[in-house]
XYZ file of N, CA and C in Angstrom:
819
model
N 50.543 151.480 138.633
C 49.987 152.107 137.451
C 49.353 153.365 138.521
N 49.036 154.685 137.303
C 49.071 155.859 138.056
C 47.144 155.815 137.058
N 46.671 156.137 137.998
C 45.087 156.649 137.460
C 44.847 157.850 137.073
N 44.717 157.641 135.354
C 44.287 158.825 134.979
C 43.025 158.906 134.063
N 42.256 159.915 134.270
C 40.648 159.801 133.331
C 40.535 160.872 132.970
N 39.621 161.188 132.338
C 39.838 162.537 131.533
C 38.506 162.712 131.232
N 37.477 163.542 131.413
C 35.967 163.891 131.310
C 35.629 165.333 131.039
N 34.369 165.050 129.541
C 34.764 166.137 129.216
C 33.967 167.003 129.465
N 33.946 167.905 129.696
C 32.802 169.099 130.694
C 32.004 169.862 129.846
N 32.639 170.221 128.922
C 31.933 171.342 127.635
C 32.653 171.179 126.328
N 32.484 170.866 125.554
C 32.506 170.723 123.653
C 31.894 171.594 123.440
N 31.377 171.486 121.241
C 30.454 171.996 120.696
C 29.189 170.864 120.963
N 29.294 169.768 120.353
C 28.351 168.349 120.631
C 28.109 168.460 122.421
N 26.764 168.661 122.648
C 26.060 168.331 123.908
C 26.205 167.240 123.930
N 25.323 166.206 125.291
C 25.053 164.582 125.518
C 23.377 164.492 126.053
N 22.764 164.470 125.279
C 20.927 164.688 126.024
C 20.706 165.791 126.573
N 20.784 165.930 127.655
C 20.228 167.352 128.329
C 21.282 168.146 128.908
N 22.853 167.385 128.916
C 23.636 167.685 129.170
C 24.122 169.004 127.905
N 24.238 170.291 128.080
C 24.517 171.741 126.783
C 25.832 171.638 126.601
N 25.696 171.871 125.443
C 27.020 171.979 124.932
C 27.003 173.877 124.468
N 28.683 174.213 123.565
C 28.288 176.086 123.349
C 29.758 175.909 122.656
N 29.629 176.213 122.065
C 31.387 176.926 121.537
C 32.604 177.254 122.497
N 33.242 176.118 122.904
C 33.862 176.237 124.146
C 34.700 175.089 124.354
N 35.490 174.573 125.677
C 35.877 173.681 125.816
C 36.501 173.581 127.123
N 36.400 172.734 127.910
C 36.703 173.130 129.429
C 36.817 170.874 129.421
N 37.690 171.043 130.099
C 38.064 168.930 130.470
C 38.359 168.776 131.848
N 37.692 167.759 132.809
C 38.562 167.733 134.028
C 38.967 165.981 133.853
N 40.230 166.681 134.661
C 41.065 165.919 134.563
C 41.499 165.080 135.591
N 40.985 163.070 135.822
C 41.988 162.932 137.080
C 42.283 161.818 137.328
N 44.233 162.341 137.669
C 45.083 161.985 137.811
C 45.542 161.827 139.387
N 45.875 160.592 139.619
C 45.735 159.706 141.191
C 44.455 159.932 141.831
N 44.827 161.571 143.382
C 44.370 161.817 143.373
C 43.933 163.711 143.873
N 44.356 163.865 142.426
C 44.392 165.341 142.013
C 43.397 164.683 141.168
N 42.274 166.522 141.119
C 41.508 166.865 140.349
C 41.882 168.325 139.740
N 41.937 168.186 138.823
C 42.248 168.920 137.347
C 41.990 169.926 135.817
N 41.060 170.967 135.815
C 40.788 171.537 135.981
C 41.057 172.629 134.157
N 40.929 171.778 133.435
C 41.314 171.794 131.420
C 40.580 173.633 131.429
N 40.744 174.848 131.247
C 39.385 175.674 130.728
C 38.286 175.447 131.379
N 37.320 176.473 130.886
C 36.175 176.639 132.061
C 34.865 177.244 130.953
N 35.143 177.031 129.404
C 34.859 177.341 128.364
C 34.580 179.071 128.477
N 33.208 179.038 127.890
C 32.692 180.234 127.181
C 31.741 181.013 128.483
N 31.350 180.347 129.504
C 30.515 180.720 130.277
C 30.230 180.578 131.462
N 29.423 180.145 132.488
C 29.216 178.938 132.758
C 28.606 177.721 132.960
N 28.652 177.621 131.795
C 27.445 176.285 131.284
C 28.404 175.147 131.968
N 30.181 175.206 132.218
C 31.040 174.440 132.083
C 30.980 173.552 133.835
N 29.405 175.147 135.077
C 29.490 174.723 136.216
C 28.513 173.301 135.972
N 27.464 174.173 135.591
C 26.571 172.864 135.124
C 27.020 171.425 134.968
N 27.225 171.476 133.753
C 28.079 170.402 133.156
C 28.638 169.382 134.211
N 29.120 169.669 134.982
C 30.390 169.057 135.881
C 29.234 168.697 136.961
N 27.994 169.244 137.588
C 27.576 168.721 138.393
C 26.171 168.230 137.883
N 25.518 167.897 136.656
C 24.894 167.301 136.130
C 25.485 165.754 136.278
N 27.136 165.844 135.735
C 28.772 165.190 134.902
C 28.339 163.809 136.731
N 27.977 164.758 137.816
C 28.883 163.929 139.015
C 29.433 164.638 139.829
N 30.164 165.466 139.222
C 31.336 166.520 140.069
C 31.659 167.643 140.554
N 31.965 167.918 141.595
C 32.028 169.127 142.346
C 32.698 169.693 142.321
N 32.407 170.784 142.105
C 33.490 172.159 141.965
C 34.719 172.577 142.963
N 33.995 172.604 144.381
C 35.276 172.422 145.241
C 36.677 171.679 145.261
N 35.685 170.522 144.475
C 37.486 169.124 144.796
C 38.006 169.566 143.790
N 37.952 171.342 142.916
C 39.341 170.784 141.722
C 40.791 171.393 142.851
N 41.206 170.559 142.928
C 43.096 170.886 143.360
C 43.699 172.186 142.440
N 43.621 171.500 141.250
C 44.045 173.355 140.264
C 43.189 172.650 138.595
N 43.171 174.571 138.522
C 43.168 174.417 137.253
C 43.883 175.463 136.513
N 43.452 174.923 135.263
C 44.802 175.571 134.242
C 43.652 176.197 132.673
N 44.765 177.263 132.420
C 43.820 177.946 130.945
C 45.103 177.156 129.839
N 44.684 176.934 129.266
C 45.226 176.825 127.281
C 45.351 177.953 126.466
N 44.898 178.560 127.248
C 45.010 180.260 126.125
C 44.416 181.094 126.566
N 44.094 182.463 126.072
C 43.980 183.601 126.637
C 42.499 183.615 125.637
N 41.848 182.835 125.747
C 40.726 183.870 124.119
C 39.066 182.816 125.782
N 37.903 183.962 125.331
C 37.091 184.116 125.599
C 36.582 182.772 125.750
N 36.167 181.704 124.671
C 35.675 180.799 124.509
C 36.466 179.548 125.831
N 37.400 179.616 126.157
C 38.267 178.548 127.177
C 38.340 179.837 128.578
N 38.082 180.483 128.514
C 38.434 181.329 130.408
C 37.236 182.273 130.531
N 36.369 182.689 129.976
C 34.811 183.587 130.077
C 34.363 182.658 131.699
N 34.370 181.556 131.786
C 33.998 180.554 133.179
C 34.960 180.608 134.236
N 36.160 181.758 134.472
C 37.238 181.445 135.169
C 36.569 182.119 136.405
N 35.425 183.182 136.563
C 35.065 183.996 137.048
C 33.973 182.725 138.195
N 33.285 182.528 137.194
C 32.215 181.143 137.789
C 33.059 180.500 138.613
N 34.253 180.313 138.356
C 35.339 178.853 138.841
C 35.989 179.608 140.395
N 35.738 181.081 140.362
C 36.472 181.447 141.730
C 36.048 181.716 142.813
N 34.429 182.007 142.033
C 32.885 181.755 143.173
C 32.839 179.962 143.754
N 32.897 179.302 143.259
C 32.476 178.282 142.961
C 33.197 177.393 144.009
N 34.532 177.865 143.575
C 36.319 176.632 144.259
C 36.124 178.126 144.842
N 37.300 177.770 146.092
C 38.052 179.062 146.875
C 39.237 178.590 148.032
N 39.840 177.093 146.972
C 40.246 177.589 147.285
C 42.152 176.833 145.525
N 41.753 176.234 144.651
C 42.558 176.691 144.176
C 43.021 177.922 143.208
N 43.760 177.796 142.805
C 44.645 177.929 141.627
C 44.275 178.370 141.115
N 44.368 179.164 139.322
C 44.347 179.515 138.497
C 45.349 179.327 137.466
N 46.575 178.202 136.655
C 47.009 178.270 136.077
C 47.841 178.436 134.748
N 48.093 180.448 134.516
C 47.586 180.614 133.112
C 49.619 180.486 132.943
N 50.095 180.631 131.534
C 51.125 181.235 130.684
C 51.068 182.130 131.148
N 52.508 182.694 131.553
C 52.746 183.691 132.301
C 52.611 185.267 130.893
N 52.447 184.697 129.376
C 52.205 185.811 127.805
C 50.498 185.538 127.907
N 49.679 185.559 129.236
C 48.587 185.705 129.138
C 48.667 186.852 129.571
N 47.115 187.840 128.439
C 47.579 189.003 128.665
C 45.359 189.578 128.448
N 44.940 190.644 128.641
C 44.203 190.933 128.018
C 43.967 191.853 127.134
N 44.698 190.926 125.680
C 45.514 191.785 125.083
C 44.902 191.336 123.543
N 44.158 190.705 123.495
C 43.618 188.873 122.644
C 42.701 189.873 121.239
N 43.151 190.228 120.239
C 42.322 190.387 119.205
C 41.327 189.388 117.589
N 40.675 189.604 117.187
C 40.396 188.812 116.218
C 40.164 190.214 115.536
N 41.192 190.050 113.947
C 40.423 190.621 113.003
C 39.621 190.324 112.318
N 38.987 191.519 111.668
C 38.103 191.478 110.042
C 37.875 192.722 109.167
N 38.458 192.421 107.962
C 38.427 193.578 107.364
C 38.613 194.922 107.840
N 38.750 195.762 108.568
C 39.207 196.728 109.376
C 38.773 196.370 110.376
N 38.300 196.075 111.552
C 37.494 196.183 112.223
C 38.759 194.799 113.873
N 38.473 195.205 114.852
C 38.910 194.398 115.737
C 38.576 194.127 116.056
N 38.586 192.453 117.062
C 36.937 192.252 117.674
C 37.884 191.869 118.934
N 37.464 192.063 120.434
C 38.480 191.381 121.830
C 37.551 190.416 121.927
N 39.016 189.155 121.931
C 38.382 187.996 122.095
C 39.010 187.439 123.219
N 39.470 188.411 124.072
C 39.979 187.820 125.310
C 39.567 187.298 126.274
N 40.507 187.372 127.797
C 40.118 186.823 129.273
C 38.888 187.819 129.436
N 38.578 187.378 130.987
C 37.627 188.691 130.964
C 37.786 189.488 131.187
N 37.059 191.463 131.388
C 38.588 192.127 131.963
C 38.625 192.152 132.925
N 39.393 192.690 132.961
C 39.625 192.819 134.656
C 39.790 192.157 135.955
N 39.979 190.173 134.921
C 40.336 189.214 135.570
C 41.272 189.395 136.500
N 42.962 189.986 135.863
C 43.891 189.382 136.019
C 44.419 190.557 137.678
N 43.608 191.591 137.388
C 43.497 192.192 139.272
C 42.653 191.823 139.921
N 41.780 191.837 139.340
C 40.265 191.521 140.463
C 39.943 189.800 141.626
N 41.540 189.163 140.256
C 41.901 188.104 141.146
C 42.831 188.077 141.405
N 43.947 188.253 141.877
C 45.480 188.616 141.189
C 45.541 187.626 142.371
N 45.019 186.864 143.826
C 45.610 186.574 144.329
C 45.488 184.721 143.832
N 44.845 184.790 143.153
C 44.515 183.402 142.465
C 44.680 182.998 141.667
N 45.474 183.948 141.005
C 46.454 182.989 139.638
C 47.943 183.352 140.091
N 47.652 182.354 138.655
C 50.083 182.004 139.240
C 49.695 182.128 137.715
N 51.285 182.428 137.325
C 51.785 182.651 135.829
C 52.703 181.441 135.982
N 52.497 180.214 134.952
C 53.690 179.101 135.063
C 54.914 179.743 133.634
N 55.781 179.636 133.822
C 57.253 180.186 133.518
C 57.634 178.598 133.150
N 58.640 178.777 131.611
C 58.936 177.619 131.230
C 58.217 175.911 130.473
N 59.374 175.552 131.515
C 58.202 173.523 131.074
C 58.172 173.919 132.750
N 57.086 173.569 133.043
C 56.271 174.182 134.653
C 55.290 172.700 135.023
N 56.302 172.314 136.271
C 55.984 171.201 137.041
C 54.722 171.564 138.148
N 53.646 170.675 137.210
C 52.095 171.039 137.927
C 51.677 170.859 140.106
N 51.763 168.880 139.644
C 52.416 168.295 140.254
C 52.839 167.274 140.090
N 53.493 166.078 140.627
C 53.945 165.256 140.416
C 53.903 164.124 139.077
N 54.026 164.166 138.002
C 53.741 163.303 136.681
C 52.334 164.808 136.347
N 52.858 165.808 135.904
C 51.922 166.906 135.237
C 52.785 167.875 135.144
N 52.574 168.755 133.312
C 53.074 169.180 133.536
C 52.555 170.329 132.836
N 53.286 171.754 132.536
C 52.476 173.279 131.599
C 53.637 173.290 130.886
N 53.637 172.944 129.270
C 54.581 173.554 128.453
C 54.840 174.394 127.682
N 55.226 175.587 127.573
C 55.303 176.336 126.899
C 55.545 176.050 125.335
N 54.517 176.563 124.494
C 55.239 176.738 122.538
C 57.028 176.766 122.827
N 57.804 176.475 121.738
C 58.815 176.230 121.402
C 59.429 176.565 119.750
N 58.177 176.517 119.319
C 58.268 176.375 118.125
C 58.888 178.282 117.459
N 59.580 178.570 116.325
C 59.556 179.542 116.147
C 58.798 179.888 115.229
N 58.480 181.816 115.340
C 57.885 182.275 114.367
C 56.419 182.620 113.950
N 55.899 181.823 115.085
C 54.087 181.662 115.290
C 53.365 182.022 115.136
N 53.821 184.120 114.730
C 53.797 184.927 114.744
C 52.540 184.921 112.666
N 53.378 183.728 112.354
C 52.583 183.643 110.917
C 51.686 182.997 110.963
N 51.787 182.017 111.581
C 50.270 181.855 112.108
C 49.116 182.556 112.551
N 48.924 183.379 113.766
C 48.744 184.258 114.022
C 48.111 185.667 113.034
N 48.965 185.915 112.071
C 48.611 186.354 111.016
C 47.676 185.700 109.670
N 47.930 184.702 109.396
C 47.279 183.581 109.049
C 45.561 183.946 109.700
N 46.027 183.510 110.565
C 44.680 183.454 111.313
C 43.718 184.785 111.904
N 44.578 185.876 110.770
C 44.154 187.351 111.536
C 43.611 187.407 113.560
N 44.936 186.748 113.951
C 44.575 186.830 115.317
C 45.682 187.667 115.803
N 45.314 188.411 116.268
C 46.768 189.610 116.581
C 46.349 190.504 118.790
N 47.721 190.506 118.911
C 48.024 191.226 120.424
C 48.063 192.734 120.130
N 47.297 193.178 121.570
C 47.693 194.754 121.435
C 48.498 194.861 122.258
N 49.536 195.888 121.598
C 50.892 196.157 122.818
C 51.025 197.279 122.575
N 51.892 198.041 123.413
C 52.062 199.354 123.505
C 52.911 200.012 121.778
N 52.807 199.311 121.295
C 53.610 200.058 120.505
C 52.851 199.832 119.154
N 51.235 199.515 119.326
C 49.880 198.985 118.606
C 50.012 197.513 118.171
N 49.303 196.976 117.431
C 49.089 195.827 117.231
C 49.850 194.874 116.745
N 49.796 193.471 117.050
C 50.686 192.772 116.193
C 50.235 191.384 116.229
N 50.240 190.637 114.993
C 50.335 189.362 115.147
C 50.808 188.384 116.145
N 49.207 187.501 117.334
C 49.753 186.929 117.987
C 51.022 185.402 117.716
N 51.615 186.245 118.457
C 52.838 184.667 118.393
C 52.530 182.839 119.773
N 51.171 183.863 120.409
C 50.560 182.365 120.839
C 52.273 182.779 122.085
N 52.235 183.021 123.000
C 52.907 183.064 123.993
C 52.149 182.632 125.410
N 51.354 182.876 124.881
C 50.154 182.936 126.089
C 49.444 181.228 125.976
N 49.904 181.207 124.952
C 48.579 179.152 125.278
C 50.308 178.037 125.074
N 49.670 176.831 125.563
C 50.273 176.665 126.853
C 49.569 175.019 126.853
N 49.674 173.833 126.577
C 50.561 172.076 126.660
C 50.232 171.613 127.838
N 48.904 170.819 128.619
C 48.808 170.605 129.716
C 49.154 168.873 129.528
N 50.653 168.540 129.898
C 50.525 167.264 129.762
C 50.985 165.882 131.022
N 50.457 164.898 130.394
C 50.524 164.279 131.834
C 51.086 162.371 131.473
N 52.097 162.476 132.302
C 52.729 161.100 132.471
C 51.837 159.530 132.319
N 51.541 158.629 131.768
C 50.552 158.308 131.850
C 50.979 157.307 131.598
N 50.537 155.666 132.276
C 50.648 154.498 131.902
C 51.469 154.229 130.725
N 50.405 155.010 129.481
C 50.076 154.641 128.020
C 51.497 155.194 127.565
N 51.912 156.549 128.349
C 52.596 157.660 128.043
C 52.262 159.324 128.201
N 53.144 159.698 127.986
C 52.690 161.497 127.753
C 51.500 161.588 126.733
N 50.671 161.641 127.531
C 49.281 162.347 126.875
C 49.178 164.009 126.710
N 49.162 165.135 125.635
C 49.118 165.602 125.801
C 47.766 166.428 125.698
N 46.861 168.040 126.258
C 45.857 168.344 126.241
C 46.350 169.705 125.896
N 45.668 170.116 124.487
C 45.959 171.924 124.255
C 45.082 172.209 122.987
N 43.537 172.915 124.259
C 42.551 172.770 123.596
C 42.428 173.893 122.086
N 43.010 174.291 121.373
C 42.921 174.949 120.232
C 43.950 174.822 120.019
N 45.358 174.219 120.377
C 46.957 173.942 119.758
C 46.586 175.436 118.241
N 46.533 176.285 118.748
C 46.765 177.301 117.954
C 47.933 177.659 117.124
N 49.031 176.703 118.000
C 50.406 176.768 117.809
C 50.630 175.609 116.798
N 49.618 174.876 116.604
C 49.904 173.955 115.246
C 49.938 172.532 116.175
N 49.042 171.393 115.847
C 49.411 170.564 116.684
C 49.926 169.278 117.062
N 51.615 169.355 115.349
C 51.866 169.158 114.858
C 53.458 169.275 116.280
N 53.422 170.822 115.554
C 54.156 171.767 116.525
C 53.872 171.349 118.022
N 52.895 170.802 118.304
C 52.584 170.689 120.069
C 53.289 169.745 120.142
N 53.118 168.329 119.137
C 53.668 166.496 119.433
C 55.250 166.667 119.546
N 56.082 167.844 118.870
C 57.392 167.754 118.680
C 57.991 168.224 119.669
N 56.912 169.891 120.120
C 58.030 169.893 120.696
C 57.683 169.608 122.510
N 56.573 168.843 122.928
C 56.696 167.700 123.834
C 57.693 166.837 124.097
N 58.056 166.047 122.912
C 59.192 165.353 122.383
C 60.385 165.036 122.137
N 60.410 167.286 122.263
C 61.897 167.495 122.603
C 61.913 167.245 124.256
N 60.415 167.819 124.707
C 60.983 168.243 126.279
C 61.250 167.447 127.117
N 60.454 166.672 126.202
C 60.775 164.459 127.509
C 61.126 163.832 126.171
N 62.468 163.874 125.870
C 62.820 162.713 124.931
C 62.982 161.359 125.481
N 62.686 160.991 126.569
C 63.030 159.388 127.367
C 61.968 159.138 127.314
N 61.000 159.694 127.389
C 59.326 159.444 127.243
C 58.668 159.263 126.103
N 57.695 157.587 125.468
C 56.778 158.277 124.565
C 55.617 158.963 124.856
N 55.099 159.312 123.776
C 53.613 160.621 123.604
C 52.970 159.378 122.824
N 51.919 158.826 124.117
C 51.010 158.383 123.411
C 50.263 159.091 122.291
N 49.569 160.345 123.348
C 48.247 160.956 122.463
C 47.981 162.285 122.357
N 47.248 162.847 121.700
C 46.581 164.434 121.959
C 45.167 164.615 121.619
N 44.336 165.843 122.391
C 44.119 166.279 122.882
C 43.561 167.641 122.801
N 42.529 168.188 122.210
C 41.980 169.601 122.798
C 41.522 169.377 120.521
N 41.309 170.988 120.619
C 40.924 171.398 118.774
C 41.746 171.412 118.276
N 41.720 171.587 117.111
C 43.131 172.056 115.802
C 42.684 172.795 115.021
N 41.987 174.064 115.883
C 41.540 174.509 114.672
C 41.673 174.629 113.338
N 40.873 173.956 112.686
C 41.225 173.769 111.525
C 39.642 173.545 110.853
N 38.632 174.630 111.491
C 37.522 174.666 110.682
C 37.041 175.766 109.692
N 38.589 176.064 109.142
C 38.234 177.312 108.258
C 39.891 177.182 107.563
N 39.553 175.138 107.517
C 40.823 174.678 106.765
C 41.173 174.233 105.404
N 40.747 174.068 104.202
C 41.189 173.399 103.327
C 41.461 171.989 103.143
N 40.064 171.032 102.782
C 40.978 169.613 102.756
C 42.074 168.720 102.483
N 42.533 170.060 101.456
C 44.328 169.555 101.333
C 45.519 169.259 102.511
N 44.445 171.275 103.275
C 46.003 171.685 104.677
C 44.816 170.623 105.574
N 43.612 169.919 105.355
C 43.003 169.584 107.133
C 43.878 167.838 106.763
N 43.666 167.180 105.441
C 44.376 166.286 105.507
C 45.824 166.369 105.546
N 47.097 167.090 104.961
C 48.181 167.154 105.433
C 48.812 167.360 107.277
N 47.961 167.720 107.660
C 47.844 167.872 109.148
C 47.558 166.437 109.716
N 46.435 165.655 109.114
C 45.728 164.862 109.378
C 47.623 163.236 109.155
N 48.226 163.186 108.085
C 49.389 163.287 107.913
C 50.994 163.116 108.745
N 50.779 163.768 109.128
C 51.313 164.778 109.441
C 51.349 164.206 111.188
N 50.264 164.028 112.005
C 50.360 163.973 112.924
C 50.292 162.080 113.178
N 49.550 161.732 112.309
C 49.871 159.961 111.888
C 51.715 159.531 111.591
N 52.141 160.911 111.303
C 53.649 160.089 111.019
C 54.963 160.386 112.804
N 54.102 160.972 113.347
C 55.150 161.650 114.716
C 55.223 160.675 115.550
N 54.228 159.327 115.329
C 54.570 157.905 115.936
C 53.278 157.792 117.331
N 52.583 159.028 117.780
C 51.768 158.874 118.690
C 50.175 158.305 117.738
N 49.887 157.496 119.132
C 48.560 156.157 118.782
C 47.400 156.767 118.891
N 46.936 157.812 119.529
C 45.472 158.250 119.965
C 45.443 159.369 119.708
N 44.718 160.062 119.042
C 44.350 161.442 118.816
C 42.249 161.720 119.054
N 42.132 162.637 119.968
C 40.818 163.006 120.542
C 40.356 164.929 119.885
N 39.368 164.888 118.760
C 39.620 166.415 118.949
C 38.523 166.672 118.556
N 38.030 167.795 118.419
C 35.998 168.487 118.664
C 36.859 169.606 118.531
N 35.454 170.914 118.913
C 35.553 171.922 119.547
C 35.476 173.106 117.906
N 37.127 173.339 118.253
C 37.250 174.495 117.358
C 38.731 173.439 115.696
N 38.142 172.300 115.813
C 38.273 171.189 114.573
C 37.803 171.527 113.916
N 35.960 171.100 114.823
C 34.659 171.070 113.974
C 34.693 169.387 113.055
N 32.496 169.153 112.481
C 32.042 168.193 112.195
C 33.189 167.815 110.542
N 32.716 169.071 110.277
C 33.815 168.700 108.367
C 34.666 168.528 109.299
N 35.585 168.539 109.262
C 37.477 168.531 109.101
C 37.564 167.324 110.125
N 36.523 167.036 111.041
C 36.369 165.066 112.047
C 36.648 164.827 110.776
N 35.762 164.892 110.257
C 35.122 163.764 108.936
C 36.516 162.981 108.131
N 37.391 164.802 107.164
C 38.074 164.089 106.481
C 39.334 163.552 107.117
N 38.912 163.976 108.469
C 41.196 163.399 110.230
C 40.509 161.884 110.021
N 39.695 160.989 109.827
C 39.120 160.116 110.325
C 39.703 159.118 108.999
N 39.026 160.107 108.110
C 39.464 158.823 106.726
C 40.832 158.806 106.841
N 41.403 159.605 107.481
C 43.450 159.848 107.306
C 43.804 158.766 108.117
N 42.868 158.769 110.184
C 43.376 159.015 110.921
C 42.940 157.181 111.169
N 41.549 157.064 110.876
C 40.920 156.198 111.134
C 40.274 155.600 112.824
N 41.178 154.434 112.680
C 40.636 154.414 114.699
C 41.710 155.000 115.577
N 42.688 155.604 115.388
C 43.348 155.747 116.510
C 42.716 157.310 116.450
N 41.879 157.997 115.629
C 41.123 159.484 116.524
C 39.460 158.796 116.740
N 39.418 159.907 117.262
C 37.932 159.585 118.237
C 37.212 161.334 118.563
N 35.936 161.189 118.116
C 35.402 162.650 118.338
C 35.340 163.279 119.976
N 35.971 164.333 120.347
C 35.750 164.944 121.501
C 33.376 165.519 121.475
N 33.378 165.348 122.868
C 31.473 165.402 123.022
C 31.516 165.999 124.274
N 30.821 166.541 124.921
C 30.759 166.967 126.022
C 30.036 164.860 126.819
N 30.725 165.100 127.825
C 30.483 163.386 128.583
C 31.073 162.775 127.907
N 32.098 162.776 126.990
C 33.129 161.909 126.946
C 33.811 161.591 128.160
N 34.381 160.164 127.952
C 35.684 159.680 129.502
C 36.463 159.259 128.649
N 37.655 159.233 128.923
C 39.262 158.949 128.763
C 39.346 159.048 129.579
N 40.254 156.978 129.847
C 41.387 156.853 130.637
C 42.813 155.957 130.156
N 43.215 156.003 130.775
C 44.763 156.245 130.467
C 46.201 155.531 131.001
């Protein structure tokens, strides 16, 4: 039996005296390894880890789901409190993510200069990347994701100018558990259903059990939210846990469609598989 336990370190929803923020951070305990997925929007994740009984120095690997500030701003704090673990980013991750509003573009990317200041601590994952036994980092394989970037008004700054984000900096952490494959993708910008299908195609001989993360539905209509929920259900997975950029309104709508297979992320939540 594989020991697999997940603890939510940061989410929008706090728990008691343990604060939340607009961001996400999850600690994975897989067999004898501890894997940090994202570091939230500040150093809050470090405070919460201590309150939840974890030691930053014990983390063996850190991974970044995508190159946005609300998942990456705690990276510097991580490097200061953990001197050994590498931080694994997708090879497309750069300091070049922007959000557009009217004629203005706001930087929403990685902490400035982190790729050079901590170059010795950062690893870039390419292709289907095996992090350790039973743990993988899987990139997007769905074509045309720049259409989503344009719709969400998210852009990448390139030498040729601003182009719609194709989310080449986004990756899924996939855990091979006793219940099947469990996917963590903290914002799922490339589409929750696309992500499930990508992992199914990558591991055709394995069952995908669940998907955990934000689904970026806070700005979607009720009809769009219901369609996403129904498509997730049609994939045949058994468990969904969402929060952060899904937000409460979309969660409640999804709950009507997914009923008992849906759980809400919040600080301190634990999941075992």
